[in-house]
Coordinates of C-alpha atoms in Angstrom, one line a residue:
M1 CA 80.6 15.8 -10.2
A2 CA 81.0 13.8 -13.4
M3 CA 84.6 13.6 -14.8
A4 CA 85.4 15.3 -18.1
G5 CA 84.7 13.1 -21.1
S6 CA 82.3 10.9 -19.2
S7 CA 78.6 10.7 -20.1
T8 CA 75.8 10.5 -17.5
T9 CA 72.5 8.8 -18.4
L10 CA 69.5 10.3 -16.6
P11 CA 66.6 7.9 -15.7
P12 CA 63.6 8.4 -18.0
P13 CA 60.7 10.4 -16.6
P14 CA 58.0 8.2 -15.2
Q15 CA 55.3 7.5 -17.7
Q16 CA 51.7 8.1 -16.9
K17 CA 48.9 5.8 -18.0
A18 CA 46.8 7.4 -20.7
V19 CA 43.7 7.4 -18.6
D20 CA 45.5 9.3 -15.8
V21 CA 46.2 12.3 -18.0
L22 CA 42.5 12.8 -18.8
P23 CA 41.1 16.0 -17.4
V24 CA 38.4 15.5 -14.8
D25 CA 35.7 16.8 -17.1
S26 CA 36.6 14.2 -19.8
L27 CA 36.8 11.4 -17.2
R28 CA 33.4 12.4 -15.9
N29 CA 31.9 12.3 -19.4
I30 CA 33.2 8.8 -19.9
L31 CA 31.9 7.5 -16.5
R32 CA 28.5 9.0 -17.1
R33 CA 28.0 6.7 -20.1
L34 CA 28.5 3.6 -18.0
S35 CA 25.7 1.5 -16.6
L36 CA 25.1 1.7 -12.8
A37 CA 26.8 -1.6 -12.1
D38 CA 29.9 -0.6 -14.2
L39 CA 30.0 2.8 -12.6
L40 CA 30.2 1.3 -9.1
R41 CA 33.0 -1.0 -10.2
A42 CA 34.9 2.0 -11.7
A43 CA 34.5 3.9 -8.4
L44 CA 36.5 1.1 -6.7
A45 CA 39.5 1.6 -9.0
C46 CA 41.2 4.4 -7.1
H47 CA 40.5 7.5 -5.0
R48 CA 40.5 9.8 -8.1
W49 CA 37.9 7.7 -9.9
R50 CA 35.9 7.4 -6.7
R51 CA 35.7 11.2 -6.4
V52 CA 34.7 11.6 -10.1
A53 CA 32.2 8.7 -10.0
A54 CA 30.5 10.2 -7.0
R55 CA 29.6 13.2 -9.1
C56 CA 28.0 11.0 -11.7
L57 CA 25.8 9.1 -9.2
P58 CA 22.3 10.4 -8.6
R59 CA 21.8 11.6 -5.0
T60 CA 18.7 9.5 -4.6
A61 CA 19.3 5.7 -4.7
P62 CA 18.4 4.2 -8.1
L63 CA 15.6 1.7 -8.6
L64 CA 17.0 -1.7 -9.6
G65 CA 13.7 -3.6 -9.9
H66 CA 10.9 -5.2 -7.9
F67 CA 10.6 -8.2 -5.5
F68 CA 7.3 -10.2 -5.5
H69 CA 5.8 -13.6 -5.0
P70 CA 4.7 -15.1 -8.4
T71 CA 1.1 -16.3 -8.6
A72 CA -0.6 -18.6 -11.0
T73 CA -2.0 -17.0 -14.2
G74 CA -5.7 -16.6 -14.7
L75 CA -6.8 -17.6 -11.3
P76 CA -8.9 -15.2 -9.2
P77 CA -7.3 -14.0 -6.0
P78 CA -8.8 -15.1 -2.7
L79 CA -11.7 -12.9 -1.5
H80 CA -10.2 -11.6 1.8
S81 CA -10.2 -8.0 3.1
A82 CA -6.8 -7.9 4.7
S83 CA -3.5 -8.4 3.0
K84 CA -2.3 -10.8 5.7
D85 CA -4.6 -13.5 4.2
I86 CA -2.9 -13.5 0.8
V87 CA -2.1 -17.1 -0.3
I88 CA 1.6 -17.4 -1.2
E89 CA 2.3 -19.9 -4.0
A90 CA 6.1 -19.4 -4.5
P91 CA 9.1 -17.8 -2.9
A92 CA 9.9 -14.2 -3.6
V93 CA 11.8 -13.4 -6.8
F94 CA 13.3 -10.3 -8.4
A95 CA 12.4 -8.6 -11.7
P96 CA 15.2 -6.2 -12.9
L97 CA 14.0 -2.8 -14.1
D98 CA 16.1 -3.1 -17.2
A99 CA 19.0 -5.0 -18.7
S100 CA 21.6 -2.9 -17.0
A101 CA 20.3 -3.7 -13.5
P102 CA 21.9 -6.7 -11.6
N103 CA 19.8 -9.8 -11.5
L104 CA 19.4 -10.3 -7.7
S105 CA 18.3 -13.6 -6.2
L106 CA 17.3 -15.1 -2.8
D107 CA 18.8 -18.5 -3.7
F108 CA 21.5 -18.0 -1.1
A109 CA 18.8 -17.9 1.6
P110 CA 16.9 -21.2 1.3
E111 CA 14.9 -20.5 4.4
A112 CA 13.3 -17.6 2.6
S113 CA 10.8 -20.0 1.0
R114 CA 9.1 -20.4 4.4
F115 CA 8.7 -16.6 4.7
V116 CA 6.4 -14.0 3.2
L117 CA 7.8 -10.7 1.9
H118 CA 6.4 -7.8 3.9
D119 CA 8.7 -4.8 3.4
C120 CA 11.6 -3.4 1.4
H121 CA 13.6 -0.4 2.4
Q122 CA 17.1 1.0 2.1
G123 CA 18.4 -2.1 0.3
L124 CA 16.9 -4.6 2.8
L125 CA 14.0 -7.1 2.6
L126 CA 11.9 -7.9 5.6
L127 CA 10.0 -11.2 5.6
E128 CA 7.6 -12.8 8.1
P129 CA 6.9 -16.5 8.6
L130 CA 4.3 -18.3 6.4
A131 CA 3.0 -20.2 9.4
S132 CA 0.2 -18.4 11.2
L133 CA 0.7 -17.6 14.9
P134 CA -1.8 -16.7 17.6
K135 CA -2.9 -13.0 17.3
G136 CA -0.8 -11.8 20.3
I137 CA 2.5 -13.4 19.4
L138 CA 5.2 -11.4 17.6
P139 CA 6.9 -13.6 15.0
R140 CA 10.5 -14.2 14.1
L141 CA 11.6 -11.9 11.3
L142 CA 14.0 -12.6 8.5
V143 CA 15.9 -9.6 7.1
I144 CA 17.9 -10.1 3.9
D145 CA 20.4 -7.9 2.0
P146 CA 20.2 -9.3 -1.6
A147 CA 23.1 -7.1 -2.7
T148 CA 25.7 -8.4 -0.2
R149 CA 24.0 -11.8 0.2
R150 CA 23.7 -11.5 4.0
R151 CA 20.8 -12.3 6.2
V152 CA 19.8 -12.4 9.9
L153 CA 16.9 -14.1 11.6
L154 CA 15.5 -12.0 14.4
P155 CA 14.0 -13.7 17.5
P156 CA 10.8 -12.4 19.0
P157 CA 11.0 -10.0 21.9
P158 CA 11.8 -11.6 25.3
R159 CA 8.9 -12.0 27.7
D160 CA 10.3 -9.3 30.0
T161 CA 10.5 -6.7 27.3
V162 CA 7.3 -5.1 28.7
P163 CA 7.0 -4.9 32.5
D164 CA 3.8 -6.6 33.7
D165 CA 3.2 -7.9 30.2
Q166 CA 0.8 -10.5 31.4
R167 CA -2.1 -8.0 31.6
W168 CA -1.8 -7.1 27.9
R169 CA -1.0 -10.4 26.4
S170 CA -4.6 -11.7 26.5
C171 CA -5.9 -8.6 24.5
R172 CA -2.8 -8.1 22.3
H173 CA -3.2 -8.2 18.5
Y174 CA -0.1 -8.2 16.3
V175 CA -0.6 -6.0 13.2
G176 CA 2.7 -6.1 11.2
S177 CA 6.2 -5.0 10.9
G178 CA 8.4 -2.6 8.9
L179 CA 12.0 -1.5 8.4
L180 CA 12.8 1.7 10.2
S181 CA 16.3 2.7 9.3
R182 CA 19.7 1.5 8.3
A183 CA 23.0 2.8 9.6
H184 CA 25.4 1.6 6.9
P185 CA 25.0 -0.5 3.8
S186 CA 28.3 -2.3 4.3
K187 CA 27.1 -4.2 7.4
L188 CA 23.8 -5.3 8.9
C189 CA 23.1 -2.4 11.2
F190 CA 19.4 -1.5 11.1
E191 CA 16.2 -1.1 13.0
V192 CA 12.9 -2.9 12.6
V193 CA 9.5 -1.9 14.2
C194 CA 6.6 -4.3 15.0
I195 CA 3.1 -2.9 15.7
S196 CA 0.7 -4.4 18.1
I197 CA -2.6 -3.2 19.5
D198 CA -2.6 -3.6 23.3
G199 CA -5.8 -2.8 25.1
G200 CA -7.2 -0.7 22.2
H201 CA -4.0 1.4 21.7
P202 CA -1.0 0.9 19.4
R203 CA 2.4 0.0 20.7
A204 CA 5.8 0.0 18.9
W205 CA 8.3 -2.8 19.4
V206 CA 11.7 -1.8 18.1
A207 CA 14.5 -4.3 17.3
S208 CA 18.0 -2.8 16.9
V209 CA 20.4 -5.1 15.1
D210 CA 24.2 -4.7 14.9
D211 CA 25.9 -7.4 12.8
G212 CA 23.6 -10.1 13.9
Q213 CA 23.1 -9.0 17.5
C214 CA 19.5 -8.1 18.2
R215 CA 18.2 -6.0 21.1
W216 CA 14.4 -5.4 21.6
R217 CA 12.7 -2.5 23.3
A218 CA 9.0 -1.8 23.7
L219 CA 7.6 1.7 23.8
P220 CA 4.7 2.7 26.0
R221 CA 1.2 2.4 24.5
A222 CA 0.1 5.4 22.4
T223 CA -2.9 6.2 24.6
E224 CA -3.7 9.3 22.5
V225 CA -4.5 7.0 19.5
E226 CA -7.6 4.8 20.1
V227 CA -8.3 1.7 18.1
S228 CA -12.1 1.3 18.6
F229 CA -12.6 -1.3 15.8
D230 CA -11.4 -4.9 15.4
P231 CA -7.6 -4.7 14.8
W232 CA -8.0 -7.5 12.3
W233 CA -9.0 -4.8 9.8
F234 CA -5.4 -3.5 9.8
E235 CA -3.4 -4.5 6.8
S236 CA -0.2 -6.1 7.9
R237 CA 2.1 -4.6 5.3
C238 CA 3.3 -1.0 5.8
V239 CA 3.9 1.6 3.1
H240 CA 6.8 4.0 3.2
A241 CA 5.8 7.4 1.8
A242 CA 7.1 11.0 2.4
G243 CA 9.3 9.9 5.3
K244 CA 6.6 8.1 7.3
L245 CA 5.2 4.6 7.6
Y246 CA 1.5 3.9 7.0
W247 CA -0.8 1.0 7.7
H248 CA -4.0 0.9 5.6
I249 CA -7.3 0.0 7.4
C250 CA -9.8 -2.0 5.4
N251 CA -13.2 -0.3 4.8
S252 CA -12.0 2.9 6.6
G253 CA -11.4 6.5 5.6
R254 CA -8.1 6.8 7.6
V255 CA -4.7 5.2 7.9
L256 CA -2.4 4.6 10.9
S257 CA 0.8 6.7 10.6
L258 CA 4.1 6.3 12.3
D259 CA 6.9 8.9 12.3
P260 CA 10.1 6.9 12.3
S261 CA 12.2 9.7 13.9
T262 CA 9.9 10.1 16.9
L263 CA 7.9 6.8 16.9
H264 CA 4.8 8.8 17.3
F265 CA 1.5 7.3 16.1
S266 CA -1.4 9.3 14.6
Y267 CA -4.3 8.8 12.2
L268 CA -4.3 10.4 8.7
L269 CA -7.7 11.1 7.3
A270 CA -8.4 10.4 3.6
P271 CA -10.2 13.1 1.5
K272 CA -13.9 13.5 2.3
E273 CA -14.6 13.5 -1.4
M274 CA -13.3 10.0 -1.7
P275 CA -16.1 7.3 -2.1
R276 CA -17.2 5.9 1.2
F277 CA -15.6 2.4 1.8
G278 CA -13.6 3.0 -1.4
K279 CA -10.2 1.3 -1.5
F280 CA -7.4 3.8 -1.6
R281 CA -3.6 3.5 -1.6
I282 CA -1.1 5.8 0.0
G283 CA 2.0 6.6 -2.1
E284 CA 4.3 9.3 -3.4
T285 CA 4.1 11.4 -6.5
P286 CA 6.7 10.2 -9.1
D287 CA 8.3 13.6 -9.8
D288 CA 8.9 15.1 -6.3
G289 CA 7.9 12.5 -3.7
R290 CA 4.9 14.3 -2.3
L291 CA 2.4 12.3 -0.2
C292 CA -0.6 11.3 -2.3
I293 CA -3.7 9.0 -2.3
A294 CA -5.0 7.2 -5.3
T295 CA -8.4 5.4 -5.9
V296 CA -9.9 3.5 -8.8
E297 CA -13.6 3.5 -8.2
D298 CA -16.6 3.4 -10.7
Q299 CA -14.1 3.2 -13.6
L300 CA -12.7 6.6 -12.5
L301 CA -9.1 7.1 -11.4
R302 CA -8.5 9.9 -8.9
V303 CA -5.2 11.1 -7.3
W304 CA -5.2 13.5 -4.3
V305 CA -1.9 15.2 -3.2
R306 CA -1.2 16.4 0.3
G307 CA -1.1 20.2 0.5
E308 CA -3.0 23.3 1.5
T309 CA -5.0 25.2 -1.2
R310 CA -8.2 27.2 -1.3
W311 CA -10.0 24.0 -2.2
S312 CA -8.2 21.6 0.1
D313 CA -10.1 18.7 1.5
D314 CA -8.7 17.8 5.0
G315 CA -5.3 18.8 3.7
W316 CA -5.8 17.1 0.3
Y317 CA -6.4 18.5 -3.2
L318 CA -7.5 16.6 -6.3
E319 CA -4.6 16.7 -8.8
R320 CA -5.7 14.1 -11.3
E321 CA -8.9 12.5 -12.6
M322 CA -9.1 10.1 -15.4
N323 CA -12.0 8.0 -16.9
L324 CA -10.8 4.4 -17.4
T325 CA -13.7 3.1 -19.4
K326 CA -11.8 3.0 -22.7
V327 CA -8.7 1.7 -20.9
Y328 CA -10.6 -1.2 -19.4
D329 CA -12.0 -2.0 -22.9
T330 CA -8.5 -3.1 -23.9
V331 CA -8.3 -5.7 -21.2
P332 CA -9.0 -9.1 -22.8
G333 CA -12.1 -10.9 -21.3
L334 CA -13.0 -8.1 -18.9
P335 CA -16.9 -7.9 -18.6
K336 CA -18.6 -5.1 -20.6
D337 CA -21.3 -4.8 -18.0
K338 CA -20.5 -1.8 -15.8
C339 CA -21.4 -3.4 -12.5
L340 CA -19.5 -6.6 -13.2
R341 CA -16.5 -4.6 -14.4
I342 CA -16.4 -2.5 -11.2
F343 CA -16.6 -5.7 -9.1
S344 CA -13.8 -7.3 -11.1
V345 CA -11.2 -4.5 -11.0
W346 CA -9.5 -2.8 -8.1
L347 CA -6.4 -0.9 -7.2
S348 CA -3.8 -3.0 -5.4
D349 CA -0.9 -0.5 -5.0
M350 CA 1.0 2.5 -6.1
D351 CA 4.5 1.7 -7.3
A352 CA 6.8 2.7 -4.5
G353 CA 9.6 2.9 -7.2
R354 CA 8.0 6.2 -8.2
T355 CA 7.7 5.1 -11.9
G356 CA 4.3 6.8 -12.2
K357 CA 2.5 3.5 -12.3
L358 CA -0.4 2.0 -10.4
F359 CA -0.9 -1.8 -10.0
I360 CA -4.3 -3.1 -11.0
R361 CA -5.7 -6.5 -9.9
T362 CA -8.7 -8.2 -11.6
M363 CA -10.9 -11.1 -10.7
G364 CA -9.4 -13.8 -12.9
Y365 CA -8.4 -11.5 -15.8
G366 CA -4.7 -10.9 -15.0
R367 CA -2.7 -8.2 -13.2
Y368 CA -1.8 -4.9 -14.9
S369 CA 0.2 -1.8 -14.5
L370 CA -1.4 1.6 -15.4
H371 CA 0.7 4.6 -16.2
L372 CA -0.7 7.8 -14.7
D373 CA 0.6 10.1 -17.5
T374 CA -0.1 8.0 -20.6
A375 CA -3.0 5.8 -19.4
K376 CA -1.2 2.9 -20.9
I377 CA -2.2 -0.4 -19.3
E378 CA 0.1 -3.5 -19.6
R379 CA -0.3 -7.1 -18.5
M380 CA 2.2 -8.1 -15.8
H381 CA 3.4 -11.7 -16.4
T382 CA 6.8 -13.4 -16.0
K383 CA 8.8 -15.3 -18.6
H384 CA 7.8 -18.5 -16.8
G385 CA 4.0 -18.0 -17.4
K386 CA 3.2 -16.7 -13.9
E387 CA 2.1 -13.2 -12.9
Y388 CA 3.5 -10.5 -10.7
G389 CA 2.1 -11.0 -7.3
H390 CA 1.1 -8.7 -4.5
P391 CA 2.9 -6.8 -2.9
M392 CA 5.2 -5.4 -5.5
C393 CA 8.2 -4.2 -3.5
A394 CA 10.4 -1.7 -5.2
Y395 CA 14.1 -2.4 -4.5
F396 CA 16.5 0.6 -4.4
L397 CA 20.2 0.2 -4.1
A398 CA 21.5 1.5 -0.8
W399 CA 24.3 4.0 -1.4
P400 CA 27.6 3.6 0.6
P401 CA 28.0 6.9 2.5
A402 CA 31.4 7.4 0.9
F403 CA 29.7 8.0 -2.4
L404 CA 27.5 10.7 -0.9
A405 CA 30.3 12.5 1.0
P406 CA 31.4 15.9 -0.3
D407 CA 34.5 15.8 -2.5
N408 CA 37.7 16.8 -0.8

C-alpha cells in the first residue's frame, strides 16, 4: 500500500502499431490491392497477416508466364511430324505474363542448356537431354524449380527395375515423360512418369523423388491397350488437361491418355466430324477447365468440348466455329492462294495457361497467338528479335499448403 502523500506512477499502456488496430476487413482491402509477389511477402509478416492474405489469394495457382526455347525469326520450322524432332536453338527462357510477375530465370542451372523443355506442372520444369539416345533407352531427366532455384538430375531406371527385362529391351520404344504430382512446394518431393512401348503395349515407369533421392518402379504393361502402329508417331511431349495426361499421335484420330491417380492407360477418340488426318490439340476451356479439342483446318477454327448432349459426337460437341480467312489476311506476307495458305499455317498448341489463346505456327511467316473470343491475332516475338518457340509451357506458381488451409 502506498504511504499517504506519496505518488505512484503507473506504467503507460502498451502502444499498438497503427496497422495492428485495423479491422480485418480493412486489412483485407489493403492486401487485395497488392501485386501477387507483394502479397506473398506480406503473408510472411505475421500469423494475422498470413490468415488475411490467404483469403485474398485465388484458390487456383496464378499464371506467372511461359517458358519456351527461342527460335530464329523468319525461318521455316523443320518439316517433321513428331515433336521430338524439333531443333532447339537456345536454352529455355521465361516470359512474364505482366510487369507484376517475377522474372524467373534458369541461369542458376547452367546444365539446362544441354536439355530440352518437355513439361511444366505444379511449379516444376521437366527437361530431357538434347543428345539423342537409342529408342529403347530411358534418358536422364532434369527437374528444376525456378521459384526456389533448386534442381535435381534423375538417373535412368536401374536394369533390374523390370524382372526379365532382356526380353523387352530389344522391342522397347521410349515415348516421353511427364510430371505426375508434387507433395509440397517447399521441397523437391514429386513424381515423374516415363512412357515406353514394350512389345506393342504401353508401360509406365515412375520415379519418386524425395529431396534428391530417386526411386524407380516399373508398372506391368497395359495389355488392354494395343499399339499396332509405329511408336515413332507418338509425340514425346505430354499435355496436362482436365486432370489427366495426354500424348498426341501424329496423323491419328485418337490420343493416349494416362490417369495419374490410377496410372491406367486408355485411348481417347477425337470427334468423328474432325477432318481426317487433321492436326488437333487437346486442352482445357479457359473459363471452367473442361476438356476440349481444337483444330485449325481449311481456314476454319473449330473447338469441341467434352460432354454428353443430344448431338454429341463420341462424347464431344461442337462449341465454337470461326472462319479465319479475314484473320489470316492480316498476317504480313502470308500467301493469298487458299491452298498455299492452308499448307503454310497450322495449330501448334492451346495455351495451357487457360488465357483463351491458341498458338499458330506458319511456314516462315512468324508465330502468332489467336484469341478465341476476340479473333485477335498477334505476332509472338521477343525483345531480342527472336520468336516464341514450341512448346509454350505455362508456368503456374505452386501454392504452399499453408495458404490453402482453412483459417483457424
